[in-house]
XYZ file of C-alpha atoms in Angstrom:
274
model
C 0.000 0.000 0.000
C 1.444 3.689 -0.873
C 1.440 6.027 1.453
C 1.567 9.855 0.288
C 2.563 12.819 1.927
C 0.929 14.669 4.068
C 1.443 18.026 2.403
C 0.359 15.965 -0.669
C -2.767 15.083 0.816
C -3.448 18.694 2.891
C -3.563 19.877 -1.355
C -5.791 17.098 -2.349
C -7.982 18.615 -0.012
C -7.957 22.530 -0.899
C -8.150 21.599 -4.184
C -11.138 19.452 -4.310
C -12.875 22.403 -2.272
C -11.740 24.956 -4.054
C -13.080 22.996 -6.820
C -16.888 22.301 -5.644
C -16.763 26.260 -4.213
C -16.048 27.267 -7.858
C -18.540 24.523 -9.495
C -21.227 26.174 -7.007
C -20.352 29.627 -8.092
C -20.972 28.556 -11.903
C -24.038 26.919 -11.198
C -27.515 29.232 -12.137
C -29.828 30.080 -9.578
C -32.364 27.425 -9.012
C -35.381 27.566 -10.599
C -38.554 27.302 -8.359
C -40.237 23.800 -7.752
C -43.095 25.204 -6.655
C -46.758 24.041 -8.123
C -48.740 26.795 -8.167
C -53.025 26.622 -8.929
C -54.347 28.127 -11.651
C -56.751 30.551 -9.999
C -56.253 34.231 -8.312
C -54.596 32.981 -5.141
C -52.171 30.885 -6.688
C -50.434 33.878 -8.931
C -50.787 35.885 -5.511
C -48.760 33.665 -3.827
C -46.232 32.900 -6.371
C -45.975 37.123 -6.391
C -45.496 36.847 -2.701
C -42.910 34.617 -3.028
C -41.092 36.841 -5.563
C -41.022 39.843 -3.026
C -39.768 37.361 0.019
C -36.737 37.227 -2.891
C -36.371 40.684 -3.385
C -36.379 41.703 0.569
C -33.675 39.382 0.926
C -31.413 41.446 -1.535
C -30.978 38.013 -3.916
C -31.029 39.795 -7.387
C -29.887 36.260 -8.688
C -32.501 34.168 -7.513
C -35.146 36.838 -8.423
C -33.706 37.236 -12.257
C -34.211 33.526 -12.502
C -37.773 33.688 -10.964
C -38.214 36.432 -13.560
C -37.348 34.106 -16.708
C -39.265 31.603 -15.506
C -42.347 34.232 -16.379
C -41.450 34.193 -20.129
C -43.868 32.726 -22.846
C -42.145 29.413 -23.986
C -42.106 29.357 -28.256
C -43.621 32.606 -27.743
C -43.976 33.385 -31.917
C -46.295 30.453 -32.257
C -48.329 30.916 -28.611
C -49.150 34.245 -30.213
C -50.393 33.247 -33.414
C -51.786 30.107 -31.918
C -54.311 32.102 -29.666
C -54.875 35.750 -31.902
C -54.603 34.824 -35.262
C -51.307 35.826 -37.654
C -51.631 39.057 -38.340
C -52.259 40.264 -34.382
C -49.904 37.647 -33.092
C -47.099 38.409 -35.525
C -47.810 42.320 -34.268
C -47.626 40.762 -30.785
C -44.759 38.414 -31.017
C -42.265 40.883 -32.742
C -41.975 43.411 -29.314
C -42.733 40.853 -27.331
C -39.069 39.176 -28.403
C -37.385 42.321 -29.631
C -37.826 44.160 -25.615
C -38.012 41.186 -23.580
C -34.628 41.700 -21.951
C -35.471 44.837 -21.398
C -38.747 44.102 -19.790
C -37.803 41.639 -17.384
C -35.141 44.168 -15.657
C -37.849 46.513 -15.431
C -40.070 43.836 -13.873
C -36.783 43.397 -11.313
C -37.006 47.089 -10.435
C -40.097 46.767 -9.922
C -40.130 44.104 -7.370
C -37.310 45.546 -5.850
C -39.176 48.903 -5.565
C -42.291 47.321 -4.372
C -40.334 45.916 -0.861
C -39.477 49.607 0.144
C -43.573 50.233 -0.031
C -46.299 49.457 2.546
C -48.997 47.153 0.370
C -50.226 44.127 -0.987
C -50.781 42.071 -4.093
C -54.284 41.876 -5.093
C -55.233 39.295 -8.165
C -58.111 39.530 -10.321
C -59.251 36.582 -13.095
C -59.361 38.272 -16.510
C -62.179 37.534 -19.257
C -60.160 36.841 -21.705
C -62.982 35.696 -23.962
C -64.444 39.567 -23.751
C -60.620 40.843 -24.180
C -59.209 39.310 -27.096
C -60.400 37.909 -29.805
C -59.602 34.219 -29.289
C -58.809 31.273 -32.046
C -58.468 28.416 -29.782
C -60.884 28.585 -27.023
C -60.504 29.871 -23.506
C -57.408 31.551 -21.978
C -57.089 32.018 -18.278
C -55.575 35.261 -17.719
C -54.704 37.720 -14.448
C -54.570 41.178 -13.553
C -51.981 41.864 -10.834
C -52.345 44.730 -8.736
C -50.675 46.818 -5.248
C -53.536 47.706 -3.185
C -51.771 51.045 -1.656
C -52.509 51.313 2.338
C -54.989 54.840 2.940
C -54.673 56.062 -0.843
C -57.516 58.161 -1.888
C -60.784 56.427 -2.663
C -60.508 54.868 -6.584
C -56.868 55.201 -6.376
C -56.371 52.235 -3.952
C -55.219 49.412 -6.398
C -52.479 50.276 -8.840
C -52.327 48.025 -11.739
C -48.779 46.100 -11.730
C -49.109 43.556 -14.948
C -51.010 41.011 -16.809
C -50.572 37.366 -16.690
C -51.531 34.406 -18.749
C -51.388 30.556 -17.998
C -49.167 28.867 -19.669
C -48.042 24.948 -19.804
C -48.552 24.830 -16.349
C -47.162 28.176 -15.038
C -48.235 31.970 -14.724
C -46.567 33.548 -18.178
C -46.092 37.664 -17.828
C -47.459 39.462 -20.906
C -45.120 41.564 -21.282
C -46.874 43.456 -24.523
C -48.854 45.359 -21.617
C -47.201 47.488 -19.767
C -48.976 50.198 -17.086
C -45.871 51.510 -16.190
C -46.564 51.352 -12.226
C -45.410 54.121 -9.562
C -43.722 56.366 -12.082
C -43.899 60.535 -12.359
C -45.895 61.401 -14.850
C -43.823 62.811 -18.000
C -42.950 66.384 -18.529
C -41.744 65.989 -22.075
C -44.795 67.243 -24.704
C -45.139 64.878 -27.429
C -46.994 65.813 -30.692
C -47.288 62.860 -33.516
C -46.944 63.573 -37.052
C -49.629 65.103 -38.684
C -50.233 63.872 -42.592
C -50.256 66.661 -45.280
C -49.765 65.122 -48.663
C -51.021 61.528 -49.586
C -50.506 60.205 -52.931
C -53.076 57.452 -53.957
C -51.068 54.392 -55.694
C -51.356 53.571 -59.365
C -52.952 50.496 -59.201
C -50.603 47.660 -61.400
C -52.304 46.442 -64.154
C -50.967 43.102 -63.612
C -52.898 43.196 -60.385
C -55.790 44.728 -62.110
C -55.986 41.911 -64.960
C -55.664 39.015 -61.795
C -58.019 40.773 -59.235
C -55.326 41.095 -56.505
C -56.458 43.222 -54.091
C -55.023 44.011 -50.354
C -53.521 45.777 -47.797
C -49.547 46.785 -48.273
C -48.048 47.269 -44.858
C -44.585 49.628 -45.169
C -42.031 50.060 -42.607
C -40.461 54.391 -42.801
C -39.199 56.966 -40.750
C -41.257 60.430 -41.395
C -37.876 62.463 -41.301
C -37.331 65.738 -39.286
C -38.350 67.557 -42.681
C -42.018 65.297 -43.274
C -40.838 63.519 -45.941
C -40.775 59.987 -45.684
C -37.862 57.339 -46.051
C -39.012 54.161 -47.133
C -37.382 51.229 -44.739
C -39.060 47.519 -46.020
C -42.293 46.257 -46.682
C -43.590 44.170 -43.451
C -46.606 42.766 -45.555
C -48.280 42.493 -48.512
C -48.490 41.180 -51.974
C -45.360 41.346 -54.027
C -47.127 42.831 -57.379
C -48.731 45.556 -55.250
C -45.620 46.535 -52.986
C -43.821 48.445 -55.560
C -46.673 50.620 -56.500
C -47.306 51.283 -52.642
C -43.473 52.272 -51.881
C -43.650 54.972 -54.970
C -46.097 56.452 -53.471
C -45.537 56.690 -49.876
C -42.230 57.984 -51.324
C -44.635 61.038 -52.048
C -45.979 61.136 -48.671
C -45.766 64.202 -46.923
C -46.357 65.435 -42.999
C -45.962 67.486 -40.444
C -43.007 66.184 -39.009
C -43.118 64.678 -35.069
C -42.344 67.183 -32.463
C -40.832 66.406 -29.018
C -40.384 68.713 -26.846
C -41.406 71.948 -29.335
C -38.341 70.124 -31.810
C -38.761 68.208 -34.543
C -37.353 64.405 -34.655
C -37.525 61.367 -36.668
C -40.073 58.554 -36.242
C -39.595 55.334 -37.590
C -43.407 53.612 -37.759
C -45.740 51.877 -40.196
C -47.621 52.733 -43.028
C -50.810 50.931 -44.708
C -51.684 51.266 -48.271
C -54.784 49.440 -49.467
C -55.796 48.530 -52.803
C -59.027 47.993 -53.411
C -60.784 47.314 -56.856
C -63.899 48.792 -57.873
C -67.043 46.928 -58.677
């Protein structure tokens, strides 16, 4: 039998700490176990359990719990349950600000611990909301019911929820925007001066393609109009509809008294007379 040496060993020892101290380090946060009911109670508690996280300073742990709110395959939950057009329109921000969305949800929760309140849940009718493909959706308001606020001012809207594959989802794609100063900035939108009507293409004519051309621009500083991409619509039509949004003129955006550039989306229909 070998024997080693004892310094030998005394390293051994460090080093296989060292090791699982490191591995422990590396490891994500663990994600909550936790079952909770579908019903008002159950996203109250899972809520609770969220602020418990955030008292406690862990900004780890309550970044996880905050993931574990996203929509899973979120582009085809959207379509799935409004249609293509709406989801796709949902989908796109919901992905594109996501990241963005959940830190704000952190802030939230963190500001929420320095605040005397509650959560108060509230079953959504989802049927009356949305126009639904694919039957029932349970869905949840989240509110703060403030302590002694003025009468219709006691419950502050925090966020919607949906059920999802067994777990409360955050819909992200409405936002209230909760204990924030109201804006100072003035904000005046474009206002649209010149509109060209397309020439309608006689190959679209001859075929009876008709439709709805959905264009991507910025309305510059100046009101004229800088064609981006075409986000929908029938390929014979979309040239047509770019030449003359190209003619487009407004009143350009103002912020603040100045004007700036606004990048947003333009419809052009075509529509053939009887």
């Amino acid at each position: 039998m070998k024997c080693f040496p004892l310094h030998w060993v005394l390293w051994i020892l460090v080093a296989s700490a060292l090791s699982s101290q490191l591995h422990a380090l590396q490891s994500p946060p663990a994600v909550s176990t936790i079952a909770y009911p579908n019903n008002s109670e159950g996203l109250r508690e899972l809520l609770d359990n969220m602020l418990v996280v955030a008292k406690k300073g862990d900004k780890e742990r309550l970044r996880a719990l905050v993931r574990e709110l996203e929509i899973p395959n979120y582009q085809t939950w959207f379509t799935k349950n409004f249609g293509q057009e709406k989801g796709e329109s949902w989908a796109e921000p919901y992905g594109r600000w996501l990241t963005r969305n959940e830190g704000q949800f952190e802030d939230l929760m963190m500001k929420l611990t320095h605040m005397d309140g509650e959560f108060m849940v509230e079953k959504m009718d989802t049927a009356k909301r949305y126009d639904l493909l694919n039957g029932p959706l349970d869905g949840y308001t989240a509110s703060w019911k403030v302590p002694g606020a003025p009468k219709g001012k006691e419950l502050v809207t925090l966020a919607d929820f949906f059920f999802v594959d067994g777990k409360f989802r955050w819909d992200s794609t409405d936002q209230y925007f909760p204990f924030q100063p109201p804006s100072k900035h003035s904000f005046v939108p474009a206002k649209m001066v010149k509109k060209v009507p397309p020439e309608y293409p006689a190959e679209a004519r001859q075929n009876n393609i008709q439709g709805t051309v959905k264009i991507q621009v910025i309305i510059q500083k100046d009101g004229s109009v800088t064609v981006q991409n075409v986000v929908e619509g029938d390929p014979i039509l979309s040239p047509a509809a770019i030449e003359a949004v190209k003619q487009w003129r407004y009143e350009p955006t103002l912020f603040d008294g100045n004007p700036v550039d606004v990048q947003t989306t333009i419809e052009v229909n075509f529509t053939l007379k009887p």
